[in-house]
Short mmCIF file of C-alpha atoms in Angstrom, two decimals:
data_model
loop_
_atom_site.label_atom_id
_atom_site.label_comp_id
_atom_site.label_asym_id
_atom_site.label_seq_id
_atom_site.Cartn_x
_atom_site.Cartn_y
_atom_site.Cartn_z
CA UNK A 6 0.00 0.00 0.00
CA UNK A 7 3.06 2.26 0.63
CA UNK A 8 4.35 1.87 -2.59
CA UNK A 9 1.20 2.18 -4.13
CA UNK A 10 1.01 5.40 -2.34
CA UNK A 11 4.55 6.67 -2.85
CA UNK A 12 4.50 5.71 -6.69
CA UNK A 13 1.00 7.40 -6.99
CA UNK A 14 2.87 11.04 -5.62
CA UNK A 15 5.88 10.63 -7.66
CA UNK A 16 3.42 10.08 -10.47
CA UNK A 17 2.14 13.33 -9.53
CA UNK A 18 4.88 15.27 -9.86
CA UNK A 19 6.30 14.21 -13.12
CA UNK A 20 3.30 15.67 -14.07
CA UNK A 21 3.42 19.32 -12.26
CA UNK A 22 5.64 21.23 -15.21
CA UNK A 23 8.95 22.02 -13.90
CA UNK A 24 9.91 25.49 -13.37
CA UNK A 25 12.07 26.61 -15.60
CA UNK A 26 15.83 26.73 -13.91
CA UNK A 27 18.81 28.96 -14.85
CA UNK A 28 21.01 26.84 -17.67
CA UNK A 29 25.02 26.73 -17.02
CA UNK A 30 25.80 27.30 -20.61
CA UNK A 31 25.43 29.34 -22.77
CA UNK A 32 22.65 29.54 -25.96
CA UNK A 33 23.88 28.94 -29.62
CA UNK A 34 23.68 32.56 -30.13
CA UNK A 35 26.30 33.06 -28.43
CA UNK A 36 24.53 35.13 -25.15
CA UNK A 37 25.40 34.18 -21.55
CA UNK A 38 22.21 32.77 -19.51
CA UNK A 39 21.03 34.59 -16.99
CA UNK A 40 21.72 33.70 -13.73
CA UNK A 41 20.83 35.98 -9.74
CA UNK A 42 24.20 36.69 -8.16
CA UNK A 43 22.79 36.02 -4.32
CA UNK A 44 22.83 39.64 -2.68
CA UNK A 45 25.38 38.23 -0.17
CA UNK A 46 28.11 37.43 -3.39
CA UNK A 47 26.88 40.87 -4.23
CA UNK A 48 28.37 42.81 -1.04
CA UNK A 49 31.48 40.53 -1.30
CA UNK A 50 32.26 41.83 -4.38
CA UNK A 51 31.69 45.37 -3.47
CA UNK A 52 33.69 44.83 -0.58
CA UNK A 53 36.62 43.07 -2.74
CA UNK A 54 36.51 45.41 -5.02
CA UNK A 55 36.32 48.34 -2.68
CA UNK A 56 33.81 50.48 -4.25
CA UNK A 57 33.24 53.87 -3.36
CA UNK A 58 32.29 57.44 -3.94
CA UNK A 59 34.65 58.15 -7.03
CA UNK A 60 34.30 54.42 -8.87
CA UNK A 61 32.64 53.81 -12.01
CA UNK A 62 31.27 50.48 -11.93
CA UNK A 63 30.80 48.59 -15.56
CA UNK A 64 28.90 45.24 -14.93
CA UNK A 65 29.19 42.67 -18.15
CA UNK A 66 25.61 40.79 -18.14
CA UNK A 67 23.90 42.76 -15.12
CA UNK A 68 20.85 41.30 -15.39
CA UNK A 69 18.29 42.85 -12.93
CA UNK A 70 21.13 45.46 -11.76
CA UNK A 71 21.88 44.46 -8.40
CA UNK A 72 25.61 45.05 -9.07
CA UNK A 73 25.37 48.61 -10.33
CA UNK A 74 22.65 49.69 -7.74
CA UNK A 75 24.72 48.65 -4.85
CA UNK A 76 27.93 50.03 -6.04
CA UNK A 77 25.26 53.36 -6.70
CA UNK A 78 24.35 52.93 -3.17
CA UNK A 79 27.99 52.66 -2.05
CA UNK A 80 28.58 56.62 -3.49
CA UNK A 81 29.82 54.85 -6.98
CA UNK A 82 28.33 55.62 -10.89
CA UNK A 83 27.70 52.60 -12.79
CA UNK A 84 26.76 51.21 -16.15
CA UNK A 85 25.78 47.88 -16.81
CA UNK A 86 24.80 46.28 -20.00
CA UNK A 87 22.63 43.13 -21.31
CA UNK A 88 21.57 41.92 -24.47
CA UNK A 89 18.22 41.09 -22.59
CA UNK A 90 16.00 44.31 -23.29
CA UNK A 91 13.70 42.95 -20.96
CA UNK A 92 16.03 42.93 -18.14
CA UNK A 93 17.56 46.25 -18.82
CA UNK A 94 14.19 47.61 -18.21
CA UNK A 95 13.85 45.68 -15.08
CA UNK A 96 17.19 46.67 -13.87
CA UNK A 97 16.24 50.31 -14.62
CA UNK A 98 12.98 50.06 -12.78
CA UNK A 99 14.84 48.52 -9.72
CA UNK A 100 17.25 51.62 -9.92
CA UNK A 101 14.37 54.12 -9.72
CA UNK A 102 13.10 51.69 -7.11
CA UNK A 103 16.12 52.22 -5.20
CA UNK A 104 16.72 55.63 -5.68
CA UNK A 105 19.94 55.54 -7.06
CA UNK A 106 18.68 55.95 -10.80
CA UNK A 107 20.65 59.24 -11.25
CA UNK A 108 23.90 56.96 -10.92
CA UNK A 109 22.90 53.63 -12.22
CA UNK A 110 22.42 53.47 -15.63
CA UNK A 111 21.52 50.22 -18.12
CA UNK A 112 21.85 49.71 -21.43
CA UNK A 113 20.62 47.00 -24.04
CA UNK A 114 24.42 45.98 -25.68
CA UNK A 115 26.82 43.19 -26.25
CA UNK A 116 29.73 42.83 -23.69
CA UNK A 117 32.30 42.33 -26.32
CA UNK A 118 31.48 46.03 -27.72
CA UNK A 119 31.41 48.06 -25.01
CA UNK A 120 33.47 50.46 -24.03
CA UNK A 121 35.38 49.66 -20.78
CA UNK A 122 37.65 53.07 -20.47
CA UNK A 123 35.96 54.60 -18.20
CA UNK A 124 35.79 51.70 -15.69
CA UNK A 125 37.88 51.83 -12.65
CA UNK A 126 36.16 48.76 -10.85
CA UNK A 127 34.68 45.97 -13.96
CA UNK A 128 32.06 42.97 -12.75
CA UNK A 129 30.94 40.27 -14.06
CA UNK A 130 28.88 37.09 -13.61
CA UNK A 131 30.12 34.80 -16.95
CA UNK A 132 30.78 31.33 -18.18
CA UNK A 133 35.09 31.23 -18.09
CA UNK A 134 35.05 31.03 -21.92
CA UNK A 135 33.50 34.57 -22.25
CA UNK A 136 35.96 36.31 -19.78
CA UNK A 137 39.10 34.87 -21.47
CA UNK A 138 37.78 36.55 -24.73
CA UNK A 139 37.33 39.81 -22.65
CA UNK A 140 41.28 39.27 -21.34
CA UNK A 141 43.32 41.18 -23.50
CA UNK A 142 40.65 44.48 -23.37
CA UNK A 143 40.62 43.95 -19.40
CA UNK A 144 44.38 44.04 -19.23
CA UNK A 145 44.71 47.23 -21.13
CA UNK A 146 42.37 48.86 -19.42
CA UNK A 147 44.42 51.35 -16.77
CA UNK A 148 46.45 49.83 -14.35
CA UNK A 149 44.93 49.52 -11.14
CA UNK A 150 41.31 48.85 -12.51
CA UNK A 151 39.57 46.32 -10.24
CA UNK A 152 38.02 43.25 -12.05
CA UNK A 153 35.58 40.85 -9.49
CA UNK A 154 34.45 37.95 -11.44
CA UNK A 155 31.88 35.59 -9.81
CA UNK A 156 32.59 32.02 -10.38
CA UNK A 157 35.18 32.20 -13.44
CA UNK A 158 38.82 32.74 -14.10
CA UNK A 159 40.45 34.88 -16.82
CA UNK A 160 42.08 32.98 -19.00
CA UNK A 161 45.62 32.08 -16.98
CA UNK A 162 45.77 35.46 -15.80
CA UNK A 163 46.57 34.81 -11.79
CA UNK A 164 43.62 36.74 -9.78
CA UNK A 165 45.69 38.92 -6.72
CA UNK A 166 42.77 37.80 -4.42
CA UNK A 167 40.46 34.51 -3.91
CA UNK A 168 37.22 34.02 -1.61
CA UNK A 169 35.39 30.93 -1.82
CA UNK A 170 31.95 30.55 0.17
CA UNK A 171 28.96 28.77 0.65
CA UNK A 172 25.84 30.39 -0.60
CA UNK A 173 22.91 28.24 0.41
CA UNK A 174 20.67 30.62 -1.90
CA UNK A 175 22.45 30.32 -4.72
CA UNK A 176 20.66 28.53 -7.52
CA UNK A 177 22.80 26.79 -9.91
CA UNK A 178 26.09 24.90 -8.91
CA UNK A 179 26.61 22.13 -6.44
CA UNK A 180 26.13 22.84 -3.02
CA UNK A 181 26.06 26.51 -2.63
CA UNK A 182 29.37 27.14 -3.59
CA UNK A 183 30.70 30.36 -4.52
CA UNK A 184 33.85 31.30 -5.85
CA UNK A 185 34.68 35.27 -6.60
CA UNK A 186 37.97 36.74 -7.87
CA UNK A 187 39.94 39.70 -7.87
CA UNK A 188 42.00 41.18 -10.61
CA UNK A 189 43.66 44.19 -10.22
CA UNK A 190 45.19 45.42 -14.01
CA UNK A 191 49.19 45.73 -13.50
CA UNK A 192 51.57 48.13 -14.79
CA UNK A 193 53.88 47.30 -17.42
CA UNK A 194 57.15 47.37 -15.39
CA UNK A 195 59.33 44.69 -17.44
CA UNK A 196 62.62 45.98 -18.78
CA UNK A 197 65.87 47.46 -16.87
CA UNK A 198 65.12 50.05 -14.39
CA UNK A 199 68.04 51.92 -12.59
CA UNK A 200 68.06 54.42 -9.35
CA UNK A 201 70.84 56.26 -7.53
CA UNK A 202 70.87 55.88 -3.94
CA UNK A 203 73.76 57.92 -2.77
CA UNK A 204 73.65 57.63 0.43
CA UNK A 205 73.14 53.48 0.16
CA UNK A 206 75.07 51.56 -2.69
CA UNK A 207 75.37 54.44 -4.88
CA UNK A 208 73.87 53.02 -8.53
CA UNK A 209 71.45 50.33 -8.58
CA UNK A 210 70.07 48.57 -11.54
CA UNK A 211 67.23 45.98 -11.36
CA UNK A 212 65.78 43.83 -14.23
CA UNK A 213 62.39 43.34 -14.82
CA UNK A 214 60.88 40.32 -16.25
CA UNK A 215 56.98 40.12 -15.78
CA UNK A 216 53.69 37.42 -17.06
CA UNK A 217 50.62 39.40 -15.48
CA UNK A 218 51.58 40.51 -12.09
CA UNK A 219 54.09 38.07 -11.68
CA UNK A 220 57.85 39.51 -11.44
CA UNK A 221 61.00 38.32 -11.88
CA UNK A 222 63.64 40.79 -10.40
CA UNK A 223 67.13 40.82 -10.64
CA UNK A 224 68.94 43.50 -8.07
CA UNK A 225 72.53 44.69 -8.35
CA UNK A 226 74.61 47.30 -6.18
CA UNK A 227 78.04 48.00 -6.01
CA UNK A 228 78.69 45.59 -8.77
CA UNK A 229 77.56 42.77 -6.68
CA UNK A 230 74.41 40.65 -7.25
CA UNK A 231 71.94 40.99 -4.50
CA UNK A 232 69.35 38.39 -3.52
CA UNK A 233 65.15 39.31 -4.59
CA UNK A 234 63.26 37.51 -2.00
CA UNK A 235 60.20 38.62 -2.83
CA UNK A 236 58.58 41.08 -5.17
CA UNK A 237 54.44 41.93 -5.83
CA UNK A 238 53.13 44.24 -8.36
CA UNK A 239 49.21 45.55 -7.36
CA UNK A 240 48.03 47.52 -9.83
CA UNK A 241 50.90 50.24 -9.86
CA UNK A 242 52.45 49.57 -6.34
CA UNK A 243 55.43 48.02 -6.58
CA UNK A 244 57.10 45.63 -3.40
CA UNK A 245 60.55 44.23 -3.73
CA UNK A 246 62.17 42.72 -0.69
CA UNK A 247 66.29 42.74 -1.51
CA UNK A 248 68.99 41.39 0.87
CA UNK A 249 72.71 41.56 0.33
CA UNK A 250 75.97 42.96 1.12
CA UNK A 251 76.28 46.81 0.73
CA UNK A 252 78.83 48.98 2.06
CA UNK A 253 80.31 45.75 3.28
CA UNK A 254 77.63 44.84 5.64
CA UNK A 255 74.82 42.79 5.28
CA UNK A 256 71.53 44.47 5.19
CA UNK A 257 67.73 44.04 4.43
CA UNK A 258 65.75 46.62 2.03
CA UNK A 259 62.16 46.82 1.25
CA UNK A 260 61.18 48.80 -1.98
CA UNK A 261 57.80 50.76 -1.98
CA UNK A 262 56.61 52.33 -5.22
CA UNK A 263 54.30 53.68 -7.84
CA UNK A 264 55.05 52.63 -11.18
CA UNK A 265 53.61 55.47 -13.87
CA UNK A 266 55.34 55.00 -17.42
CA UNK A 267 58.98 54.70 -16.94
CA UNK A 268 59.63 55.82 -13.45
CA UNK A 269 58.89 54.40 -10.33
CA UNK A 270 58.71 56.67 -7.49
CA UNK A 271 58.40 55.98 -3.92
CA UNK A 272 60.80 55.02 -1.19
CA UNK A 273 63.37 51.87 0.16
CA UNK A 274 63.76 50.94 3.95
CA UNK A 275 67.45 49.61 4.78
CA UNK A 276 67.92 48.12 8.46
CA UNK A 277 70.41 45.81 9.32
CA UNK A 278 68.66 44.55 12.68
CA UNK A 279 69.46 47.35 15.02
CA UNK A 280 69.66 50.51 12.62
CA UNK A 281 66.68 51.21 9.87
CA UNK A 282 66.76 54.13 7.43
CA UNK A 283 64.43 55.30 5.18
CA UNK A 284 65.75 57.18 1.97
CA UNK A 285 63.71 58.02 -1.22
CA UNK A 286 63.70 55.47 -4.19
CA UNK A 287 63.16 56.87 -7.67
CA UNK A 288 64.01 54.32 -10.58
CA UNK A 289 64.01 55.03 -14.25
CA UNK A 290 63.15 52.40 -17.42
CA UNK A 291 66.77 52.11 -19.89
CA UNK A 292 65.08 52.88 -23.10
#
């Protein structure tokens, strides 16, 4: 009688039409399905990001325009585009809703032809072979643009920063989980770059070798090869961490600087243990 029972429900339900669930690829034509980001990926991605007053916020795909209205709410103008017209009008209705329609605008248009110039922070919610297309327009964009990408990787472009999460809410995927990324667009630093330091080492000369924001740094003083244990490159800051003999003592320096064009300005702490200096760092490209 059970299974009578049990079979009769299942019956049942086969026969209720199912509702119709957000697809995890894309259509032939090319467009990304439409998916929610949960509001909780949302304020991560603000938060990675660090959107604020001064930001313009370009979302790729924003759907209903949750991205753009709460970078609008966070003091930030934003633009985000869909190929759904339908959408865009909801998304513009929610703005007005919110309002924040003054600084969250939406636009029916294709991801691949809009203009990203203007962005300093770039979102997105798409399938991994859509944002290695948009890769080589996201890495000229100007260094120090944020990228957050929900659930997909650039190409093999490294991201600087990596949250994963469980999002019970979240409606496609197994188990909730959530995966968003951080990009920050680097300077072009590669090449041979050399300072004077008068008062430490006199002429220095480091080389420059760079995939992304991944260096490879060569250091030299005083004719002597000095050990690069560490280096990063975040949008135009640039960290080396250099050890070595100079002025026949052993010492530790830490390089601080903003790369713009060919110089990189900013400042090296020396200390050898006991006694730390601080003297200004300004390194030129060798053309």
């Amino acid at each position: 009688m059970r299974s009578l029972v049990l079979r009769s429900i299942l019956l049942a339900l086969l026969a209720i039409p199912a509702p119709a669930l957000p697809q995890a690829w894309a259509w032939d034509d090319g467009t990304v399905p439409y998916v929610q980001t949960p509001a909780e990926i949302v304020e991560r991605m603000m938060r990675m990001a660090e959107v604020g007053p001064g930001d313009f916020v370009i979302d790729l795909g924003s759907g209903d325009g949750r991205l753009v209205i709460e970078a609008a709410k966070r003091g930030a103008r934003g633009l985000g585009v869909d190929l759904d017209p339908s959408l865009v009008k909801l998304a513009t209705q929610n703005a007005q809703a919110a309002g924040v329609a003054d600084r969250a605008r939406f636009e029916v248009r294709d991801i691949f032809e809009t203009d990203l110039s203007r962005a300093t922070v770039v979102t997105m919610y798409l399938l991994p072979d859509f944002n290695a297309k948009l890769q080589p327009r996201l890495l000229a964009l100007k260094p120090g643009t944020r990228i957050v990408s929900h659930d997909g990787g650039i190409g093999e472009w490294p991201a600087d920063e990596t949250l994963e999460m469980r999002t019970p809410e979240k409606p496609v995927g197994v188990g909730g989980n959530a995966k968003v990324e951080l990009f920050i667009v680097p300077a072009d630093v590669r090449g041979t770059w050399t300072s004077q330091i008068p008062q430490h080492g006199g002429a220095w000369r480091f080389q420059v070798g760079q995939r992304y924001q991944m260096l490879e740094v060569d250091a030299r003083a005083e004719g002597r090869d000095l050990l690069v244990r560490n280096t990063r490159l975040r949008g135009e800051e640039v960290k080396l961490v250099v050890t070595g003999i100079v002025k026949n003592r052993a010492w530790h320096h830490y390089f601080v600087g903003m790369a713009r064009g060919d110089t990189i300005e900013g400042e090296v702490t020396v200390s050898d243990g006991t006694n730390r200096v601080v003297y200004p760092w300004l390194a030129k490209r060798a053309r």
